[in-house]
Tab-separated table of C-alpha atoms and ligand atoms in Angstrom:
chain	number	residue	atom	x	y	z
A	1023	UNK	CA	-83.123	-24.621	-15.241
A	1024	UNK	CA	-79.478	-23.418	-15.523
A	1025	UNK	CA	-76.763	-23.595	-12.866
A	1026	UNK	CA	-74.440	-21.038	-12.303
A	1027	UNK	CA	-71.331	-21.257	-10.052
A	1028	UNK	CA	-71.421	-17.981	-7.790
A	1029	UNK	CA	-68.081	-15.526	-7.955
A	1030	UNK	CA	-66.713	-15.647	-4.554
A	1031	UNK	CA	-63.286	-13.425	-3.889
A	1032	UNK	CA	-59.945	-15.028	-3.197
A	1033	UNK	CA	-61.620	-18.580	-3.916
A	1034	UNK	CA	-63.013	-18.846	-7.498
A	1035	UNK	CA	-60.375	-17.462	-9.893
A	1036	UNK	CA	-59.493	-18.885	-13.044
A	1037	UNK	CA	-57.456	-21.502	-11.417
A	1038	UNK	CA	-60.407	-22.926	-9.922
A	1039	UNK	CA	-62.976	-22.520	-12.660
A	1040	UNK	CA	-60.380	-24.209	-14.810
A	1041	UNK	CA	-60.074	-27.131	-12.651
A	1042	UNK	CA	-63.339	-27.315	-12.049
A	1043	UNK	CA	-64.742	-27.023	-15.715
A	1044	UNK	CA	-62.447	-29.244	-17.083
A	1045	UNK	CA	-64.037	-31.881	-14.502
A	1046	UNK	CA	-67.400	-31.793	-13.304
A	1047	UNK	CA	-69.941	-30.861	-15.726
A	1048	UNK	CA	-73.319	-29.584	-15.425
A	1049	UNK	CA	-72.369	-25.865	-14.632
A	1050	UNK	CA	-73.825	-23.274	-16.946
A	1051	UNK	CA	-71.663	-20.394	-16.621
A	1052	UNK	CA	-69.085	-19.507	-14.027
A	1053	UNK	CA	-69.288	-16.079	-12.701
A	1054	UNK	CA	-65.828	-14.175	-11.902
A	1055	UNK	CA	-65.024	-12.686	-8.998
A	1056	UNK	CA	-65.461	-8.857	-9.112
A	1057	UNK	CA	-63.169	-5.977	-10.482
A	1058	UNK	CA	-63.116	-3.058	-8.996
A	1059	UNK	CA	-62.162	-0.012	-11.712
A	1060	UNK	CA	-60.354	2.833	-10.549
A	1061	UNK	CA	-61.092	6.142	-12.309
A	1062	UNK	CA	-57.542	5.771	-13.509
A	1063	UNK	CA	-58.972	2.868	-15.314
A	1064	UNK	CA	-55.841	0.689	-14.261
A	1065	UNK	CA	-56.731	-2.925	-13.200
A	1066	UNK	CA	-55.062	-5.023	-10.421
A	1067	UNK	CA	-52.640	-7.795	-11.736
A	1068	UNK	CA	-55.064	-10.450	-9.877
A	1069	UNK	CA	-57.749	-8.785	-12.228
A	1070	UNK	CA	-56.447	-8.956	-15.443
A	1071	UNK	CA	-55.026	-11.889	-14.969
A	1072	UNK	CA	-58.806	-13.410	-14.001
A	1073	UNK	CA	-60.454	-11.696	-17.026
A	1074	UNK	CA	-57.885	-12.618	-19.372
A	1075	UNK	CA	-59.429	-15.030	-22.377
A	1076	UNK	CA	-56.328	-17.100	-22.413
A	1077	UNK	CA	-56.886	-18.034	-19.228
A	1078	UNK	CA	-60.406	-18.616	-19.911
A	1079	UNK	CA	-60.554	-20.838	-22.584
A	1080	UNK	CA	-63.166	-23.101	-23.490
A	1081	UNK	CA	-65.437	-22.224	-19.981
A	1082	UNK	CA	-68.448	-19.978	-19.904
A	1083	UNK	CA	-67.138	-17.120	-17.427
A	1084	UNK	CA	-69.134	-14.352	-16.839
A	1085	UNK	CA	-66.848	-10.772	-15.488
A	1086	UNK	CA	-68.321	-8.691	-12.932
A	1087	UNK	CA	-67.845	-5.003	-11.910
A	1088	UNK	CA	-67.823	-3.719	-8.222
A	1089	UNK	CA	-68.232	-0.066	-8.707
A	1090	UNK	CA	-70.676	3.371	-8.012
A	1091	UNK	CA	-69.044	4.984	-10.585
A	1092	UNK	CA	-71.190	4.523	-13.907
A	1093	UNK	CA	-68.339	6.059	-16.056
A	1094	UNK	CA	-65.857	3.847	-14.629
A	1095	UNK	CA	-68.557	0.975	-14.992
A	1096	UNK	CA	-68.872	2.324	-19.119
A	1097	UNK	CA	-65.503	2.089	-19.439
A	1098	UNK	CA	-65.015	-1.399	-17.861
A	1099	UNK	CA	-67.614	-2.550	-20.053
A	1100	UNK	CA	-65.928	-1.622	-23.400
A	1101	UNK	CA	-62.670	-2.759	-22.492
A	1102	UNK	CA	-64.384	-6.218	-21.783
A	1103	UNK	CA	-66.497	-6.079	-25.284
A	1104	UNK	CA	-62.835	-5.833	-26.291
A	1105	UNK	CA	-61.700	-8.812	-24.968
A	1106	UNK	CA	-64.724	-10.461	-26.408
A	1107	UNK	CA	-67.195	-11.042	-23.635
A	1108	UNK	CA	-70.786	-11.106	-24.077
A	1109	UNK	CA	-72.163	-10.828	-20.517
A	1110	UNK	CA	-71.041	-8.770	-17.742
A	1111	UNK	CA	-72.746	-8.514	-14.024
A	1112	UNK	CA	-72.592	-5.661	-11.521
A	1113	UNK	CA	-72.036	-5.946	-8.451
A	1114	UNK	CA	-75.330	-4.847	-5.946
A	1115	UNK	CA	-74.643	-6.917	-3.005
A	1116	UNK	CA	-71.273	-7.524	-1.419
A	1117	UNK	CA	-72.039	-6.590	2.093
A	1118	UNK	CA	-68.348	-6.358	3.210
A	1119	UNK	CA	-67.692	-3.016	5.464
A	1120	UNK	CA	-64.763	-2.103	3.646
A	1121	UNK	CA	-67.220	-1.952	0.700
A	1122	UNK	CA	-70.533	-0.928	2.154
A	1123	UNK	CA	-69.002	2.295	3.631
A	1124	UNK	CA	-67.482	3.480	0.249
A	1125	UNK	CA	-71.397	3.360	-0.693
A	1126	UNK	CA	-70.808	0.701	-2.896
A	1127	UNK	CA	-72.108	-3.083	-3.427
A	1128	UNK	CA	-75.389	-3.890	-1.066
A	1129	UNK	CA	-74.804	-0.550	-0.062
A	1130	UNK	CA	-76.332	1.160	-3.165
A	1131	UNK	CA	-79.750	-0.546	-2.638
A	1132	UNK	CA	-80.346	2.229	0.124
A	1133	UNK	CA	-80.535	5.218	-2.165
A	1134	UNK	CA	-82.918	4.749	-5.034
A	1135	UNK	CA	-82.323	7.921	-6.679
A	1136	UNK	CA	-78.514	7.220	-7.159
A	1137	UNK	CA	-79.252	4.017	-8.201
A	1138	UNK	CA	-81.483	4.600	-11.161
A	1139	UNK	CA	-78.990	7.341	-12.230
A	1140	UNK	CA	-76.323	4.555	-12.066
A	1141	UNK	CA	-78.480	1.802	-14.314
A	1142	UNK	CA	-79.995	4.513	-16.620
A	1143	UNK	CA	-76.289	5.843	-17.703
A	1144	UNK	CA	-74.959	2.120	-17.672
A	1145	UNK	CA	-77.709	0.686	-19.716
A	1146	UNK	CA	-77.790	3.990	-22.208
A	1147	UNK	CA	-74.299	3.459	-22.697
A	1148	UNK	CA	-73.748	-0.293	-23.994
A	1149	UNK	CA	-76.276	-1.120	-26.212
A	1150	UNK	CA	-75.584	-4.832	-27.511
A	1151	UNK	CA	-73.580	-6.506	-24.015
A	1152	UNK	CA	-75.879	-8.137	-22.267
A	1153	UNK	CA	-76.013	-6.442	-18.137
A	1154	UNK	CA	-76.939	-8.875	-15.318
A	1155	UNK	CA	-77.135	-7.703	-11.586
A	1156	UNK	CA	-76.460	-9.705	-8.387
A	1157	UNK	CA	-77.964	-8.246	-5.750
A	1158	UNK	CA	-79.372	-8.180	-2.206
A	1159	UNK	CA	-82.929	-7.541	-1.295
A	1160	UNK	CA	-82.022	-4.390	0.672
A	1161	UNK	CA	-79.167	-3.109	2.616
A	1162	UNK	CA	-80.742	-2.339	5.808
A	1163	UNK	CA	-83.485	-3.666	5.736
A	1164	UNK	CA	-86.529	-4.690	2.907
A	1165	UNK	CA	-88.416	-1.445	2.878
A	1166	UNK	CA	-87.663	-0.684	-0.818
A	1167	UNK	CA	-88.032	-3.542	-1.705
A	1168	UNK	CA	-91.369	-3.372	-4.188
A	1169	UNK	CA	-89.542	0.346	-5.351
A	1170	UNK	CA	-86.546	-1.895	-6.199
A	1171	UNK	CA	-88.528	-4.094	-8.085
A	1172	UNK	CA	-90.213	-1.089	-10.044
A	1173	UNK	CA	-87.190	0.649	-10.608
A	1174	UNK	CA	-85.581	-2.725	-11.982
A	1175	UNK	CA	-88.221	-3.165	-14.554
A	1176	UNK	CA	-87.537	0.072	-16.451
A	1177	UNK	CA	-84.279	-1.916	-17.448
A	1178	UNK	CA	-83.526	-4.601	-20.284
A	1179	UNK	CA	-81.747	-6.574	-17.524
A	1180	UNK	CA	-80.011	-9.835	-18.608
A	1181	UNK	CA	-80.576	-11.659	-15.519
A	1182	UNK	CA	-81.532	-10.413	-12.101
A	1183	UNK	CA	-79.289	-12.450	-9.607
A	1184	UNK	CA	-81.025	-12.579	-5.745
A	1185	UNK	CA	-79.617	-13.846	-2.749
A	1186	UNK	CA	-82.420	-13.055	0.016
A	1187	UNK	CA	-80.438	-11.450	2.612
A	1188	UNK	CA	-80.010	-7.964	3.526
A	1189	UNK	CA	-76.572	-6.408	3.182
A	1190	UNK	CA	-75.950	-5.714	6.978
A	1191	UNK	CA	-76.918	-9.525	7.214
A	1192	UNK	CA	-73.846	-10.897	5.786
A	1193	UNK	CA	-74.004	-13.991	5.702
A	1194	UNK	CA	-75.854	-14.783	9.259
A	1195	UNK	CA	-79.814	-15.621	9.830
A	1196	UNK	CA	-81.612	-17.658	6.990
A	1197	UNK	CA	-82.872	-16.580	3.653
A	1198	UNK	CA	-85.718	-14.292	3.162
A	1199	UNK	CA	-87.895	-17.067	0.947
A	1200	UNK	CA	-90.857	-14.280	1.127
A	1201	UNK	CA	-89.047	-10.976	-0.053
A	1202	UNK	CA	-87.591	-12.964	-2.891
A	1203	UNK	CA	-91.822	-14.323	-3.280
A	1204	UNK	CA	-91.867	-10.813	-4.366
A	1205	UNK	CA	-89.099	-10.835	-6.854
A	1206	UNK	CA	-90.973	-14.001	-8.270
A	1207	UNK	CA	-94.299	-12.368	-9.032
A	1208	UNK	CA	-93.296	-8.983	-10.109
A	1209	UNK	CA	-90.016	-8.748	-11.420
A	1210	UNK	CA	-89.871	-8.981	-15.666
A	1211	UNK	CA	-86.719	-10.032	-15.909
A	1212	UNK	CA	-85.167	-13.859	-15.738
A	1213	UNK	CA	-84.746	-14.587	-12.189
A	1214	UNK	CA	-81.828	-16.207	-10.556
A	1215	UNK	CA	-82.039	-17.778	-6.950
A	1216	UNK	CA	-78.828	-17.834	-4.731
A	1217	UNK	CA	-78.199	-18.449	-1.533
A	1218	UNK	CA	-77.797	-21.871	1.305
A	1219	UNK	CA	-77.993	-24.410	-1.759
A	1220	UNK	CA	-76.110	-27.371	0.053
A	1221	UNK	CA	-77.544	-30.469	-1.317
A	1222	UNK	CA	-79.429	-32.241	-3.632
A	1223	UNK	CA	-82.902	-31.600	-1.304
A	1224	UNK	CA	-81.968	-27.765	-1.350
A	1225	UNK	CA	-81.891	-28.126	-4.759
A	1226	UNK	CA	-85.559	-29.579	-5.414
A	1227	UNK	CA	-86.870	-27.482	-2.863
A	1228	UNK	CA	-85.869	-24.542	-4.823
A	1229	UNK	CA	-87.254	-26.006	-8.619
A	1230	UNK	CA	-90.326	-27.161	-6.894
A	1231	UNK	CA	-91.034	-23.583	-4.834
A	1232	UNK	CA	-90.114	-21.542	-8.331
A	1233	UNK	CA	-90.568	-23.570	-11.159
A	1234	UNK	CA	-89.897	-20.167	-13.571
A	1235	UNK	CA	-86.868	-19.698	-12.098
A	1236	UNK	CA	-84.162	-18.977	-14.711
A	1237	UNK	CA	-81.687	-20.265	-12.772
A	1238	UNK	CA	-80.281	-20.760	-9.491
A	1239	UNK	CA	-76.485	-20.313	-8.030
A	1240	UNK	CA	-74.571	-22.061	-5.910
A	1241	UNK	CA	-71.507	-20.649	-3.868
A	1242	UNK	CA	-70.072	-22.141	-0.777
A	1243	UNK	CA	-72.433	-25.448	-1.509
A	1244	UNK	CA	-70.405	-26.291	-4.672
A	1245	UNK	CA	-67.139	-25.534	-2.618
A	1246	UNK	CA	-67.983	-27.559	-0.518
A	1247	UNK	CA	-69.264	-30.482	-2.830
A	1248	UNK	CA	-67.911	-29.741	-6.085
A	1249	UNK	CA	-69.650	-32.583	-8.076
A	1250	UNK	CA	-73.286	-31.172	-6.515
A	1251	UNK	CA	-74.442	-29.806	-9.534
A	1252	UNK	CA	-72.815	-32.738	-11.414
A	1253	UNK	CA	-74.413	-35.815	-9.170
A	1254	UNK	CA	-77.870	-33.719	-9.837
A	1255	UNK	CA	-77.585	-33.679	-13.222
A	1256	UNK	CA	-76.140	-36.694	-14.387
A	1257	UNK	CA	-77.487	-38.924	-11.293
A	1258	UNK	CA	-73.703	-40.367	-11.282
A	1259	UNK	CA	-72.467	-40.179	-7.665
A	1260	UNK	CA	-68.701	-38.870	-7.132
A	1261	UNK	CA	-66.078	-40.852	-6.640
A	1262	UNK	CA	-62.708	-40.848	-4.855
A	1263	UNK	CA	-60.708	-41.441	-8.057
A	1264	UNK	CA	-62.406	-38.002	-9.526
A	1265	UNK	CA	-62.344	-35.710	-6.674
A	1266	UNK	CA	-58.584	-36.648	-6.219
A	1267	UNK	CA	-57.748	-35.564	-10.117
A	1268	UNK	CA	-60.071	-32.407	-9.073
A	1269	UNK	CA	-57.978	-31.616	-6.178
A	1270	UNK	CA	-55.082	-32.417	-7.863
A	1271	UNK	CA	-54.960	-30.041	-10.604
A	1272	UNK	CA	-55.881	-27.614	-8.539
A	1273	UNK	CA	-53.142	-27.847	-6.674
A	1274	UNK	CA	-51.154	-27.923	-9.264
A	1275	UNK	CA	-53.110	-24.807	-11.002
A	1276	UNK	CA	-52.109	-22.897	-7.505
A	1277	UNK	CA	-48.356	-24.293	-7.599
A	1278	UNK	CA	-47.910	-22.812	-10.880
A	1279	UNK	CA	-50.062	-19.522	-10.167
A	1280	UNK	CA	-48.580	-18.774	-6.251
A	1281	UNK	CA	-44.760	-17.560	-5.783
A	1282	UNK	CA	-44.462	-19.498	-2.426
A	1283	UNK	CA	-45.644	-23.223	-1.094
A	1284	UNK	CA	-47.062	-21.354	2.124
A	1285	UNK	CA	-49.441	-19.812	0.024
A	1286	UNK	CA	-50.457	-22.643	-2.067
A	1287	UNK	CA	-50.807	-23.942	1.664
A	1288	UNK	CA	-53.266	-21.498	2.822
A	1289	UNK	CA	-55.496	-21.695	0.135
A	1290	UNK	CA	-55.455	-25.700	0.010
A	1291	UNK	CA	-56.798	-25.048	3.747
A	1292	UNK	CA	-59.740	-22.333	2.699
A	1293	UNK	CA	-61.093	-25.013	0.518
A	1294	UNK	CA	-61.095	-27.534	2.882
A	1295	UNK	CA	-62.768	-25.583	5.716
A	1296	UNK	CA	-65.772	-26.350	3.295
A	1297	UNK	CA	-64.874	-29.750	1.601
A	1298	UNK	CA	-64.493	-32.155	4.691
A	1299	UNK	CA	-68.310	-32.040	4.782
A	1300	UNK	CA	-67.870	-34.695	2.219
A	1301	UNK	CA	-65.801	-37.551	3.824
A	1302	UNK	CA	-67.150	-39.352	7.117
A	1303	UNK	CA	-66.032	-39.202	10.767
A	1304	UNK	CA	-63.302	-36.256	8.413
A	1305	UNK	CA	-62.682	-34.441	12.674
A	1306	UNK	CA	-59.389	-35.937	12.314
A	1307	UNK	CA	-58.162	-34.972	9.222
A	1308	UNK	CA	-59.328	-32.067	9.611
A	1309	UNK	CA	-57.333	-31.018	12.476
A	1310	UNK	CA	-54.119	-32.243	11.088
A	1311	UNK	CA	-54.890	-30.548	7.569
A	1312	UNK	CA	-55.273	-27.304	9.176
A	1313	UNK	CA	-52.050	-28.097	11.653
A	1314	UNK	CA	-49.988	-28.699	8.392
A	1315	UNK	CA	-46.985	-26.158	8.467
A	1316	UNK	CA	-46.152	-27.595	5.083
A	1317	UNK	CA	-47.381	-28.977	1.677
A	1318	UNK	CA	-45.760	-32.353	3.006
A	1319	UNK	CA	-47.499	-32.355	6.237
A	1320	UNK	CA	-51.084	-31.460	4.035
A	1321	UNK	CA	-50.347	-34.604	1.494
A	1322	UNK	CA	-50.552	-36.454	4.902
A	1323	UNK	CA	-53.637	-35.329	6.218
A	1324	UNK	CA	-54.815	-35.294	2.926
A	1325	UNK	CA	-54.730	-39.288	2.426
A	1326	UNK	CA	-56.096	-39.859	5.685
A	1327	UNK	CA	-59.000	-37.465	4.806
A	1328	UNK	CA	-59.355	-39.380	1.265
A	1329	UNK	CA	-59.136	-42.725	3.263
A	1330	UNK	CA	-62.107	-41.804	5.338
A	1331	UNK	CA	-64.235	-42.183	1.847
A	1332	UNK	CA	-67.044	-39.952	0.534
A	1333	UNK	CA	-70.145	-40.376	1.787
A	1334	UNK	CA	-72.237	-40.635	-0.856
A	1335	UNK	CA	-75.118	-42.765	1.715
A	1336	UNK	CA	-77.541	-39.861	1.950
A	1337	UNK	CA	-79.277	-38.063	-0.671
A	1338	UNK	CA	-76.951	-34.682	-0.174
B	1232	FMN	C1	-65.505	-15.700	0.452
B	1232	FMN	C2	-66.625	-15.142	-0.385
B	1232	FMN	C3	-66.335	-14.321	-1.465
B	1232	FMN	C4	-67.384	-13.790	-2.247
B	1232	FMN	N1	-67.072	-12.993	-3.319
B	1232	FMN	C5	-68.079	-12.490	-4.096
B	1232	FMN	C6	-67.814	-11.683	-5.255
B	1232	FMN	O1	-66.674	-11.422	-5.626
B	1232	FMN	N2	-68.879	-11.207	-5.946
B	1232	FMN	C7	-70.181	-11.502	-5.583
B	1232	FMN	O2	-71.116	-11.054	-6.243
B	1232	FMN	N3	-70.451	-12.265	-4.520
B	1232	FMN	C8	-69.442	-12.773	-3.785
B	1232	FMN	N4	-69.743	-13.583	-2.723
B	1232	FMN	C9	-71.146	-13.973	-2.483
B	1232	FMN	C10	-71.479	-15.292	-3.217
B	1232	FMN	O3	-71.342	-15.141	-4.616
B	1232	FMN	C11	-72.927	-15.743	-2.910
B	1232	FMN	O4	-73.810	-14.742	-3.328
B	1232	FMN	C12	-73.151	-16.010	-1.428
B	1232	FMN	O5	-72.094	-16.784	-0.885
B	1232	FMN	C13	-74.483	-16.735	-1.193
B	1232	FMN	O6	-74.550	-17.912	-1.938
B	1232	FMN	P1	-74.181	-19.368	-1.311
B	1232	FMN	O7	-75.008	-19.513	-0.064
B	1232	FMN	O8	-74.531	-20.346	-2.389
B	1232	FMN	O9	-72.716	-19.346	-0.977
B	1232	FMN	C14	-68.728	-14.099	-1.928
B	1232	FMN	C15	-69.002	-14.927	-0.837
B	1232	FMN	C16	-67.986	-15.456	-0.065
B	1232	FMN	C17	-68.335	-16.343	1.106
């Protein structure tokens, strides 16, 4: 079984992949955050900068393409044979409005038509760079959902990457454990599972349901506990010593990265709307990281939060 760490905007750039790689182990590849070409071809600064091997080194990262646009997508993909990658993923799922309504991400699983157009030209076009999709199991709803599965097997697909929710689902409601049943049985290519992997139960439950399972991926579950995959694999529980070296250099990754200390700040605070799960009775902390006005104030929450331990009592 491999583990993949799920791309996840704004959070997972190569600040934190660095950080993370260089401490907890266990993690297959790390999947980037997605680019979105332009039919100028130009790339944002926070792209490049994330897809940039220098700032990549020695960590398996995977790019990935948000885009309807299979010339843009051809493109993309030659540029990042350029730069030496082997891999890339498309993006078939972001359900985001701002997305969806542009007919793009989750949004082209409604019209098969388009979509086999989109796949045929892609795959055609870059023989040799292995394609992997991430995708939903329907936008609206699962009707499609054996088509999907037809039309996906005409393709030398990589990896298929499935988080069981519909688009318009977001992130709400649980998992749809039976439409991805049907990715299980039918679909020829590896199979990834992704989606609500929390803890070390989640974990079994999935290897014990799908035992052919390529993979799985975990997103706001390795936020959350970033030494999950780790502690499964190595049986070593974390400790307070490592997590405050990880948190550490990310902080310092984000220092050096971020013009101003207010928005080191504010991403310090998105991560630990998910990590405080770790510590016990962490209510406290809590409130006074997210009061902190300043990096001072959030070093002072920050040791009480560290002082309230990690509970490591459960099997999480
Ligand atoms: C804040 C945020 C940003 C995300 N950004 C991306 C992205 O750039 N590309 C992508 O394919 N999925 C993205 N996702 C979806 C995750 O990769 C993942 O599929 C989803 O969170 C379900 O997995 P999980 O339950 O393990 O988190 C994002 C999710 C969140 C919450």
């Amino acid at each position: 079984m491999k583990y993949y760490f799920a791309p996840m905007e704004g959070i997972t750039n190569y600040v934190y992949r660095n950080s993370h790689n260089a401490i907890y182990k266990g993690i297959d590849q790390y999947y980037m955050p997605f680019i979105a070409p332009h039919h100028h071809h130009h790339l944002k600064t926070r792209e490049s900068s994330d897809i940039n091997p220098a700032n990549n080194q020695n960590i398996d990262v995977v790019p990935q393409i948000l885009s309807k646009n299979a010339e843009d997508v051809i493109y993309t993909l030659r540029q990042l044979m350029e730069l030496g990658y082997g891999e890339v993923n498309l993006n078939l799922g972001c359900p985001s409005p701002t997305v969806t309504k542009k007919n793009k991400g989750s949004a082209m699983l409604d019209d098969l038509d388009n979509l086999d157009g989109y796949l045929d030209a892609i795959f055609k076009a870059s023989p040799g760079l292995k394609i992997s999709l991430k995708k939903r199991i329907g936008y609206q709803d699962t009707s499609k959902l054996n088509a999907l599965i037809s039309l996906y097997n005409k393709y030398p697909i990589d990896k298929l990457i499935v988080h069981p929710r519909t688009g318009i689902q977001m992130y709400k409601g649980s998992v749809d454990l039976a439409a991805f049943d049907a990715f299980y049985k039918d679909i020829k290519a590896p199979l990834v599972y992704n989606g609500d992997i929390k803890t070390i139960a989640d974990i079994k439950a999935i290897e014990q349901k799908y035992p052919k399972l390529e993979g799985m991926m975990l997103g706001r579950g390795l936020i959350a506990r970033p030494y999950l995959i780790d502690e499964y694999t190595t049986g070593q529980n974390e400790t307070l010593e490592r997590f405050e070296r990880f948190i550490e250099s990310l902080e310092e990754g984000l220092r050096e990265t971020l013009k101003y200390d207010k928005d080191v700040l504010f991403k310090l605070k998105e991560l630990w709307a998910h990590m405080y799960i770790m510590f016990d009775h962490s209510k406290k902390p809590l409130k006074h990281l997210r009061k902190a006005q300043n990096l001072e104030d959030y070093h002072k929450a920050l040791d009480e939060m560290l002082e309230c331990g990690i509970n490591n009592s459960e099997e999480i």
